[in-house]
Coordinates of N, CA and C in Angstrom, one line a residue:
X1 N 104.9 84.0 101.3 CA 106.4 83.6 101.6 C 106.9 85.0 101.7
X2 N 108.0 85.3 102.7 CA 108.7 86.5 102.7 C 109.0 87.0 101.5
X3 N 109.5 86.1 100.7 CA 110.5 86.6 99.5 C 109.5 87.4 98.6
X4 N 108.1 87.3 98.8 CA 106.9 87.9 97.8 C 107.0 89.3 98.4
X5 N 107.3 89.7 99.6 CA 107.2 90.8 100.4 C 108.2 91.9 100.2
X6 N 107.6 93.1 99.6 CA 108.6 93.9 99.3 C 108.5 95.2 100.3
X7 N 109.8 95.5 100.8 CA 109.8 96.5 102.0 C 110.5 97.8 101.6
X8 N 109.9 99.0 101.7 CA 110.8 99.9 101.2 C 111.5 100.7 102.7
X9 N 112.7 101.0 102.6 CA 113.5 101.5 103.8 C 114.0 103.0 103.5
X10 N 113.4 103.9 104.1 CA 113.7 105.4 103.8 C 114.5 106.0 105.0
X11 N 115.6 106.2 104.9 CA 116.5 107.0 105.8 C 117.7 107.7 105.2
X12 N 117.9 108.9 105.7 CA 119.1 109.4 105.1 C 120.3 109.1 105.8
X13 N 120.5 108.0 106.7 CA 121.7 107.7 107.3 C 121.9 106.2 106.6
X14 N 123.0 106.2 105.9 CA 123.5 105.0 105.2 C 123.6 103.9 106.1
X15 N 124.0 104.0 107.2 CA 124.5 103.1 108.2 C 122.9 102.5 108.7
X16 N 122.0 103.3 109.1 CA 120.7 102.8 109.1 C 120.1 101.8 108.2
X17 N 120.3 102.5 106.9 CA 119.8 101.8 105.9 C 120.4 100.4 105.7
X18 N 121.7 100.3 106.0 CA 122.5 99.0 105.9 C 122.1 97.9 106.9
X19 N 121.8 98.6 108.2 CA 121.6 97.6 109.2 C 120.2 96.9 109.1
X20 N 119.2 97.9 108.7 CA 117.8 97.3 108.5 C 117.9 96.5 107.4
X21 N 118.5 96.7 106.3 CA 118.7 95.9 105.0 C 119.2 94.4 105.5
X22 N 120.4 94.6 106.4 CA 120.8 93.2 106.9 C 119.8 92.5 107.4
X23 N 119.1 92.8 108.5 CA 118.3 92.1 109.3 C 116.9 91.5 108.5
X24 N 116.5 92.7 107.5 CA 115.3 92.2 106.6 C 116.0 91.2 105.6
X25 N 117.0 91.3 105.1 CA 117.4 90.2 104.1 C 117.6 88.9 104.8
X26 N 117.9 88.8 106.1 CA 118.0 87.6 106.8 C 116.5 86.8 107.0
X27 N 115.4 87.6 106.9 CA 114.3 87.3 107.0 C 113.7 86.9 105.6
X28 N 114.3 87.1 104.5 CA 113.9 86.7 103.2 C 113.2 87.8 102.5
X29 N 113.1 89.1 103.0 CA 112.2 90.1 102.4 C 112.9 90.8 101.3
X30 N 112.0 91.2 100.2 CA 112.8 92.2 99.2 C 112.9 93.6 99.7
X31 N 114.3 94.1 99.7 CA 114.3 95.6 100.1 C 114.7 96.4 99.1
X32 N 114.0 97.6 99.3 CA 114.3 98.8 98.5 C 114.7 99.9 99.4
X33 N 115.6 100.9 99.0 CA 115.8 102.0 99.8 C 115.9 103.1 99.2
X34 N 115.7 104.2 100.1 CA 115.7 105.6 99.7 C 116.2 106.5 100.7
X35 N 116.7 107.6 100.2 CA 117.6 108.5 101.2 C 117.0 109.8 101.3
X36 N 115.9 110.4 100.8 CA 115.2 111.4 101.2 C 113.6 111.4 100.9
X37 N 112.7 112.4 101.2 CA 111.4 112.0 101.1 C 110.8 112.3 99.5
X38 N 111.3 112.8 98.7 CA 111.0 112.9 97.2 C 111.3 111.5 96.6
X39 N 112.4 111.0 96.9 CA 112.7 109.7 96.4 C 111.8 108.7 97.0
X40 N 111.4 108.6 98.2 CA 110.2 107.9 98.8 C 109.1 107.8 98.1
X41 N 108.5 108.8 97.7 CA 107.5 109.2 97.1 C 107.5 108.5 95.5
X42 N 108.6 108.7 94.8 CA 108.8 108.3 93.6 C 108.8 106.6 93.7
X43 N 109.7 106.1 94.7 CA 109.7 104.6 95.0 C 108.4 103.9 95.2
X44 N 107.6 104.6 96.1 CA 106.3 104.0 96.2 C 105.5 103.9 94.9
X45 N 105.7 104.9 94.1 CA 104.8 104.8 92.7 C 105.4 103.7 92.0
X46 N 106.6 103.8 91.8 CA 107.4 102.8 90.8 C 107.5 101.3 91.3
X47 N 107.5 101.2 92.8 CA 107.6 99.9 93.2 C 106.6 99.1 93.8
X48 N 105.6 99.9 94.4 CA 104.3 99.4 95.0 C 104.9 98.5 96.1
X49 N 105.6 99.1 97.1 CA 105.9 98.1 98.3 C 104.9 97.7 99.2
X50 N 105.1 96.7 100.1 CA 104.0 96.1 100.8 C 104.1 96.9 102.3
X51 N 105.2 97.6 102.5 CA 105.3 98.2 103.6 C 106.5 99.1 103.7
X52 N 106.3 100.1 104.6 CA 107.4 101.4 104.5 C 107.8 101.5 105.8
X53 N 109.3 101.5 105.8 CA 110.0 102.0 107.1 C 110.4 103.6 106.8
X54 N 109.9 104.4 107.5 CA 110.2 105.8 107.1 C 110.8 106.7 108.1
X55 N 111.8 107.1 108.1 CA 112.4 108.1 108.9 C 111.7 109.5 108.8
X56 N 111.7 110.2 110.0 CA 111.0 111.4 110.1 C 111.8 112.6 109.5
X57 N 113.4 112.6 110.0 CA 114.1 113.6 109.8 C 114.8 113.4 108.2
X58 N 114.2 113.7 107.2 CA 114.5 113.5 105.9 C 114.8 114.8 105.2
X59 N 115.7 114.7 104.2 CA 116.0 115.9 103.4 C 114.7 116.0 102.4
X60 N 114.7 117.3 101.7 CA 113.7 117.5 100.7 C 112.2 117.3 101.2
X61 N 111.6 116.3 101.6 CA 110.5 116.2 102.5 C 110.5 115.3 103.6
X62 N 110.2 115.9 104.7 CA 110.3 115.2 106.0 C 109.4 114.0 105.9
X63 N 109.6 113.1 107.0 CA 108.9 111.8 107.0 C 107.2 112.2 107.2
X64 N 106.8 113.1 107.9 CA 105.4 113.4 108.1 C 104.9 113.9 106.7
X65 N 105.6 114.8 106.2 CA 105.0 115.2 104.7 C 104.8 114.1 103.9
X66 N 105.8 113.2 103.9 CA 105.8 112.1 103.1 C 104.5 111.1 103.4
X67 N 104.4 110.9 104.8 CA 103.3 109.9 105.2 C 102.0 110.7 104.8
X68 N 102.0 111.9 104.9 CA 100.6 112.7 104.5 C 100.4 112.4 103.2
X69 N 101.0 112.6 102.2 CA 101.2 112.6 100.8 C 100.8 111.0 100.4
X70 N 101.3 110.0 101.0 CA 100.9 108.7 100.9 C 99.5 108.5 101.3
X71 N 99.1 108.9 102.3 CA 97.8 108.8 102.8 C 96.7 109.2 101.8
X72 N 97.0 110.2 100.8 CA 96.1 110.6 99.8 C 95.7 109.8 99.0
X73 N 96.7 108.7 98.9 CA 96.5 107.7 97.7 C 96.7 106.4 98.0
X74 N 97.1 106.0 99.2 CA 97.5 104.6 99.4 C 97.2 104.2 100.9
X75 N 97.0 102.9 101.1 CA 96.9 102.5 102.5 C 98.0 101.5 103.0
X76 N 99.2 101.7 102.3 CA 100.5 100.8 102.4 C 100.8 101.1 103.8
X77 N 101.1 100.0 104.7 CA 101.4 100.2 106.1 C 102.9 101.1 106.2
X78 N 102.8 101.9 107.3 CA 104.0 102.7 107.5 C 104.4 102.6 109.0
X79 N 105.7 102.3 109.2 CA 106.3 102.4 110.5 C 107.5 103.4 110.3
X80 N 107.1 104.3 111.1 CA 108.0 105.7 111.4 C 109.4 105.6 112.2
X81 N 110.4 106.1 111.8 CA 111.6 105.8 112.5 C 111.9 107.4 113.1
X82 N 112.1 107.4 114.5 CA 112.4 108.8 114.9 C 113.6 108.7 116.1
X83 N 114.3 109.8 116.0 CA 115.3 110.1 116.9 C 114.7 110.7 118.3
X84 N 113.6 111.3 118.1 CA 112.9 112.1 119.1 C 112.2 111.3 120.0
X85 N 112.0 111.5 121.2 CA 111.1 110.7 122.1 C 110.0 111.4 122.6
X86 N 109.8 112.7 122.0 CA 108.7 113.3 122.4 C 107.4 112.8 122.1
X87 N 106.2 112.9 123.1 CA 105.0 112.3 122.9 C 104.4 113.0 121.5
X88 N 104.6 114.3 121.4 CA 104.2 115.0 120.3 C 104.5 114.4 119.1
X89 N 105.8 114.1 118.6 CA 106.1 113.4 117.5 C 105.5 112.4 117.2
X90 N 105.4 111.3 118.1 CA 104.7 110.1 118.0 C 103.1 110.3 117.6
X91 N 102.4 111.1 118.4 CA 101.3 111.5 118.1 C 100.8 112.1 116.7
X92 N 101.8 113.0 116.2 CA 101.7 113.6 115.0 C 101.8 112.4 114.0
X93 N 102.8 111.7 114.0 CA 103.0 110.6 113.1 C 101.8 109.9 112.8
X94 N 101.1 109.2 114.1 CA 99.9 108.5 113.9 C 98.7 109.2 113.5
X95 N 98.7 110.4 113.8 CA 97.5 111.5 113.3 C 97.6 111.4 111.7
X96 N 98.9 111.5 111.2 CA 99.0 111.5 109.6 C 98.7 110.2 108.9
X97 N 98.8 109.3 109.9 CA 98.5 108.0 109.1 C 99.5 106.8 109.3
X98 N 100.6 107.1 110.1 CA 101.6 106.0 110.3 C 100.7 105.0 111.2
X99 N 101.1 103.6 110.9 CA 100.7 102.8 111.6 C 101.5 102.2 112.7
X100 N 102.8 102.8 113.0 CA 103.2 102.3 114.2 C 104.7 103.1 114.1
X101 N 105.4 103.0 115.1 CA 106.6 104.0 115.4 C 107.8 103.3 116.0
X102 N 108.9 103.4 115.7 CA 110.2 103.0 116.6 C 111.2 104.2 116.9
X103 N 111.6 104.3 118.0 CA 112.4 105.2 118.5 C 114.0 104.8 118.4
X104 N 114.6 105.9 117.8 CA 116.1 105.5 117.5 C 117.0 105.8 118.9
X105 N 117.9 105.1 119.4 CA 118.4 103.8 118.9 C 117.3 102.7 119.0
X106 N 117.3 101.9 118.2 CA 116.2 100.8 118.3 C 116.9 99.3 118.2
X107 N 116.3 98.5 118.7 CA 116.9 97.0 118.5 C 116.2 96.3 117.4
X108 N 117.2 96.0 116.5 CA 116.8 95.4 115.1 C 115.7 94.3 115.2
X109 N 115.8 93.6 116.3 CA 115.0 92.5 116.4 C 113.5 92.9 116.8
X110 N 113.4 93.9 117.4 CA 112.1 94.5 117.8 C 111.5 95.1 116.7
X111 N 112.2 95.8 115.7 CA 111.6 96.4 114.5 C 111.4 95.2 113.6
X112 N 112.0 94.0 113.4 CA 111.4 93.0 112.7 C 110.3 92.3 113.2
X113 N 110.1 92.5 114.4 CA 109.0 91.7 115.1 C 107.7 92.7 114.8
X114 N 107.8 94.1 114.8 CA 106.8 95.0 114.6 C 106.5 94.8 113.1
X115 N 107.3 94.7 112.2 CA 107.0 94.5 110.7 C 106.4 93.2 110.5
X116 N 106.7 92.0 111.2 CA 105.9 91.0 111.1 C 104.4 91.1 111.3
X117 N 104.2 91.7 112.5 CA 103.1 92.1 113.3 C 102.3 92.8 112.1
X118 N 102.7 93.8 111.8 CA 102.0 94.7 110.9 C 101.6 93.9 109.7
X119 N 102.6 93.2 108.9 CA 102.1 92.4 107.7 C 101.2 91.4 108.2
X120 N 100.9 90.8 109.1 CA 99.9 89.9 109.4 C 98.7 90.5 109.6
X121 N 98.7 91.8 110.1 CA 97.2 92.5 110.1 C 96.9 92.9 108.8
X122 N 97.8 93.3 107.9 CA 97.5 93.6 106.5 C 97.1 92.3 105.6
X123 N 97.7 91.2 106.0 CA 97.3 90.2 105.2 C 95.9 89.7 105.6
X124 N 95.5 89.7 107.0 CA 94.2 89.5 107.4 C 93.1 90.5 106.7
X125 N 93.6 91.7 106.6 CA 92.8 92.7 106.0 C 92.6 92.4 104.4
X126 N 93.5 91.9 103.8 CA 93.7 91.9 102.5 C 92.7 90.6 102.1
X127 N 92.4 89.6 102.8 CA 91.4 88.6 102.6 C 90.1 89.1 102.4
X128 N 89.9 90.4 102.9 CA 88.6 90.9 102.5 C 88.4 91.6 101.2
X129 N 89.7 91.7 100.5 CA 89.8 92.6 99.5 C 89.6 91.9 98.3
X130 N 88.6 91.2 98.0 CA 88.1 90.4 97.0 C 86.7 91.0 96.6
X131 N 86.5 91.4 95.4 CA 84.9 91.8 94.9 C 84.6 90.7 93.8
X132 N 83.6 90.3 94.1 CA 82.9 89.3 93.1 C 81.6 89.8 92.4
X133 N 81.5 89.9 91.1 CA 80.2 90.4 90.4 C 80.0 89.3 89.6
X134 N 78.8 89.4 88.6 CA 78.6 88.4 87.6 C 79.6 88.4 86.6
X135 N 80.4 87.1 86.6 CA 81.6 86.8 85.6 C 82.7 87.7 85.9
X136 N 82.9 88.3 87.0 CA 84.0 89.2 87.3 C 84.4 89.1 88.5
X137 N 85.6 88.9 89.0 CA 86.2 88.8 90.2 C 87.7 89.6 90.1
X138 N 87.6 90.7 91.3 CA 88.8 91.6 91.3 C 89.5 91.2 92.7
X139 N 90.8 90.6 92.7 CA 91.3 90.4 94.0 C 92.5 91.4 94.1
X140 N 92.2 92.2 95.1 CA 93.2 93.4 95.6 C 94.3 93.0 95.9
X141 N 94.5 92.1 97.0 CA 95.7 91.4 97.6 C 96.6 90.7 96.4
X142 N 96.0 90.0 95.6 CA 96.8 89.2 94.8 C 97.0 90.1 93.3
X143 N 96.2 91.1 93.3 CA 96.5 92.0 92.0 C 96.0 91.1 90.8
X144 N 94.8 90.4 90.8 CA 94.3 89.7 89.8 C 92.8 90.0 89.4
X145 N 92.5 90.2 88.3 CA 91.3 90.4 87.7 C 90.8 88.8 86.8
X146 N 89.7 88.2 87.2 CA 89.2 87.2 86.5 C 88.0 87.4 85.7
X147 N 87.9 87.1 84.5 CA 86.6 87.4 83.7 C 86.1 86.0 83.3
X148 N 85.1 85.5 83.5 CA 84.6 84.3 83.0 C 85.7 83.0 83.2
X149 N 86.5 83.2 84.4 CA 87.2 82.1 84.8 C 88.6 82.4 83.9
X150 N 88.7 83.4 83.2 CA 90.0 83.6 82.8 C 90.9 84.9 83.3
X151 N 92.0 84.6 83.6 CA 92.8 85.7 84.2 C 93.2 86.8 83.1
X152 N 93.1 88.1 83.6 CA 93.4 89.1 82.7 C 94.9 89.7 83.2
X153 N 95.4 90.1 82.2 CA 96.7 90.7 82.6 C 96.6 92.4 82.4
X154 N 96.7 93.0 83.7 CA 96.3 94.6 83.8 C 97.5 95.3 84.2
X155 N 98.2 96.2 83.6 CA 98.9 96.9 84.1 C 98.6 97.7 85.5
X156 N 99.6 98.0 86.6 CA 99.0 98.6 87.8 C 98.0 99.8 87.7
X157 N 98.2 100.8 86.8 CA 97.1 101.9 86.7 C 95.9 101.5 86.3
X158 N 95.8 100.4 85.3 CA 94.6 99.9 84.8 C 93.8 99.2 86.0
X159 N 94.5 98.3 86.7 CA 94.0 97.7 87.9 C 93.6 98.7 89.0
X160 N 94.4 99.5 89.3 CA 93.9 100.5 90.3 C 92.6 101.4 89.8
X161 N 92.5 101.8 88.7 CA 91.4 102.4 88.3 C 90.3 101.5 88.4
X162 N 90.2 100.3 87.9 CA 89.1 99.3 88.0 C 88.9 99.2 89.4
X163 N 89.8 99.0 90.4 CA 89.5 98.6 91.7 C 88.7 99.9 92.5
X164 N 89.3 101.2 92.1 CA 88.6 102.2 92.7 C 87.1 102.2 92.2
X165 N 86.9 102.2 90.9 CA 85.6 102.4 90.5 C 84.7 101.3 91.2
X166 N 85.1 100.1 91.0 CA 84.5 98.9 91.6 C 84.0 98.9 92.9
X167 N 85.0 99.7 93.8 CA 84.6 99.6 95.4 C 83.7 100.7 95.5
X168 N 83.4 101.7 94.7 CA 82.6 102.7 94.8 C 81.5 102.6 93.8
X169 N 81.0 101.3 93.5 CA 80.1 101.0 92.4 C 78.8 102.1 92.3
X170 N 78.3 102.1 91.3 CA 77.3 103.1 91.1 C 77.5 104.7 91.5
X171 N 78.8 104.9 91.8 CA 79.0 106.5 92.0 C 79.8 107.1 90.8
X172 N 79.2 108.1 90.5 CA 79.8 108.9 89.2 C 81.1 109.7 89.7
X173 N 82.3 109.5 88.9 CA 83.4 110.1 89.0 C 84.0 111.3 88.0
X174 N 84.2 112.2 88.1 CA 84.8 113.2 87.2 C 86.0 112.7 86.9
X175 N 86.7 113.0 85.6 CA 87.9 112.7 85.3 C 89.1 113.3 86.4
X176 N 88.6 114.5 86.8 CA 89.8 115.1 87.8 C 89.8 114.4 89.2
X177 N 88.5 113.8 89.7 CA 88.4 113.0 90.9 C 89.3 111.7 90.6
X178 N 89.2 111.1 89.6 CA 89.8 109.8 89.1 C 91.4 110.0 88.9
X179 N 91.7 111.1 88.4 CA 93.3 111.4 88.4 C 93.8 111.5 89.8
X180 N 93.0 112.3 90.5 CA 93.5 112.5 91.8 C 93.8 111.1 92.9
X181 N 92.6 110.3 92.7 CA 92.5 109.3 93.4 C 93.3 108.1 93.0
X182 N 93.6 108.0 91.9 CA 94.3 106.9 91.0 C 95.8 107.3 90.8
X183 N 95.9 108.5 90.1 CA 97.3 108.8 89.8 C 98.0 109.6 90.6
X184 N 97.3 110.1 91.8 CA 97.8 111.1 92.5 C 97.8 112.8 92.4
X185 N 97.8 113.5 93.3 CA 97.5 114.8 93.3 C 98.7 115.5 92.5
X186 N 99.8 114.8 92.4 CA 101.2 115.4 91.8 C 101.1 115.0 90.3
X187 N 100.0 114.2 89.8 CA 100.3 113.8 88.3 C 100.2 115.2 87.3
X188 N 101.1 115.0 86.4 CA 101.3 116.0 85.4 C 101.0 115.3 84.1
X189 N 99.9 115.6 83.4 CA 99.7 115.1 82.2 C 98.3 115.3 81.6
X190 N 97.8 114.6 80.5 CA 96.6 114.8 79.9 C 95.5 114.4 80.7
X191 N 94.4 115.1 81.0 CA 93.2 114.5 81.6 C 92.6 113.3 80.9
X192 N 93.0 113.5 79.7 CA 92.5 112.3 78.8 C 93.1 110.9 79.1
X193 N 93.9 111.1 80.0 CA 94.6 109.6 80.3 C 93.4 108.7 81.0
X194 N 92.7 109.3 81.7 CA 91.6 108.7 82.1 C 90.7 107.7 81.1
X195 N 90.4 108.6 80.1 CA 89.7 108.0 79.0 C 90.2 106.8 78.4
X196 N 91.7 106.9 78.2 CA 92.5 106.0 77.5 C 92.5 104.8 78.4
X197 N 92.7 104.9 79.8 CA 92.6 103.6 80.6 C 91.2 103.0 80.7
X198 N 90.1 103.7 80.5 CA 88.7 103.3 80.7 C 88.7 102.4 79.4
X199 N 89.1 102.9 78.2 CA 88.8 102.2 77.1 C 89.6 100.9 76.8
X200 N 90.8 100.9 77.3 CA 91.6 99.7 77.4 C 90.9 98.6 78.5
X201 N 90.4 99.2 79.6 CA 89.6 98.1 80.4 C 88.4 97.7 79.8
X202 N 87.7 98.4 79.1 CA 86.5 97.9 78.4 C 87.0 96.9 77.3
X203 N 88.0 97.2 76.5 CA 88.3 96.1 75.5 C 88.8 95.0 76.1
X204 N 89.1 94.7 77.5 CA 89.8 93.6 78.0 C 88.4 93.0 78.8
X205 N 87.7 93.7 79.2 CA 86.5 93.1 80.1 C 85.1 93.1 79.5
X206 N 84.5 94.1 79.0 CA 83.2 94.1 78.6 C 83.0 93.2 77.3
X207 N 83.8 93.2 76.5 CA 83.8 92.3 75.3 C 83.6 90.8 75.7
X208 N 84.0 90.6 76.7 CA 84.0 89.1 77.4 C 82.7 88.8 78.0
X209 N 81.9 89.7 78.4 CA 80.7 89.5 79.2 C 79.7 90.0 78.5
X210 N 79.1 89.3 77.5 CA 77.9 89.8 76.8 C 76.7 90.4 77.6
X211 N 76.3 91.6 77.5 CA 75.0 92.1 77.9 C 75.3 92.7 79.3
X212 N 76.4 92.9 79.6 CA 77.0 93.6 80.9 C 77.9 94.6 80.6
X213 N 77.7 95.9 81.0 CA 78.4 96.9 80.7 C 79.0 97.5 82.2
X214 N 80.2 97.0 82.6 CA 80.7 97.3 84.1 C 81.2 98.9 83.7
X215 N 81.8 99.2 82.9 CA 82.3 100.5 82.9 C 81.6 101.4 82.2
X216 N 80.6 102.4 82.7 CA 79.7 103.1 81.9 C 80.1 104.4 82.0
X217 N 80.0 105.2 81.0 CA 80.2 106.6 80.7 C 78.8 107.4 80.9
X218 N 79.0 108.5 81.8 CA 78.1 109.4 82.2 C 78.4 110.5 81.2
X219 N 77.6 110.8 80.3 CA 78.1 111.9 79.2 C 78.0 113.4 80.0
X220 N 79.3 114.0 79.7 CA 79.1 115.4 80.4 C 79.5 115.5 81.8
X221 N 79.8 114.2 82.3 CA 80.3 114.2 83.8 C 81.6 113.2 84.0
X222 N 81.3 112.1 83.8 CA 82.5 110.9 83.8 C 82.2 109.6 83.8
X223 N 82.7 108.8 84.8 CA 82.5 107.4 84.5 C 82.0 106.9 86.0
X224 N 81.3 105.8 85.7 CA 81.1 105.0 87.1 C 81.1 103.2 86.5
X225 N 81.3 102.5 87.8 CA 81.2 101.1 87.7 C 79.8 100.7 88.0
X226 N 79.2 100.0 87.1 CA 77.8 99.6 87.5 C 77.6 97.9 87.3
X227 N 76.8 97.3 88.0 CA 76.4 95.8 87.8 C 74.9 95.6 88.0
X228 N 74.5 94.6 87.5 CA 73.1 94.1 87.8 C 72.9 93.0 88.8
X229 N 74.0 92.0 88.6 CA 73.9 90.9 89.4 C 75.4 90.8 90.2
X230 N 75.1 90.7 91.6 CA 76.5 90.6 92.2 C 76.4 89.9 93.5
X231 N 77.7 89.4 93.8 CA 77.7 88.7 95.2 C 79.2 89.2 96.0
X232 N 78.7 89.5 97.2 CA 79.9 89.9 98.0 C 80.7 88.9 98.7
X233 N 81.8 89.3 98.7 CA 82.8 88.1 99.6 C 83.3 89.0 100.9

């Protein structure tokens, strides 16, 4: 349902934001708006949107810089808006990780159609984002973790940490690597945040599956996700 889809619109032109908001509201999407690049990064962290409409010419951080930072930590679809028609600007945006672009002035109906198409591709890709192990299922698209047929309630960062470790099972990560990949390169805080989140995950997962230690500590190095039995979806 469209009402479950959250779209972030970032443009310093209030009239553009209002226009896009009007059309997307008619489609039933949830809309969040931002007016500069720094706010865009903050809203991605706090709101976890399903798609971003991102203007290139933004204050504080331009759209290219925002897109580059997003791709260091997220694969959320990005449609870039540009008032420039030069081939270079479009190529640069795509090279930095944008999924599509629309040149101003744009037809709102065309923008909505591009959004629908991009969300369909994302939905199809999300069907593959399910990991199944012995007594444990992690569903990325639904943001669900099921242990022995019981759904767990995990805060966003605990889920992101579990997903990252599970998708790289068997690989050992230092705390610094996990901070960069899960919390982002701009994270300011104690490196032991990783330890705290691993401890919480263990208390919710490992105690329910006797004899299986999914989250393993490699002393002097870091952590890894390991399994004995597994089946892939």
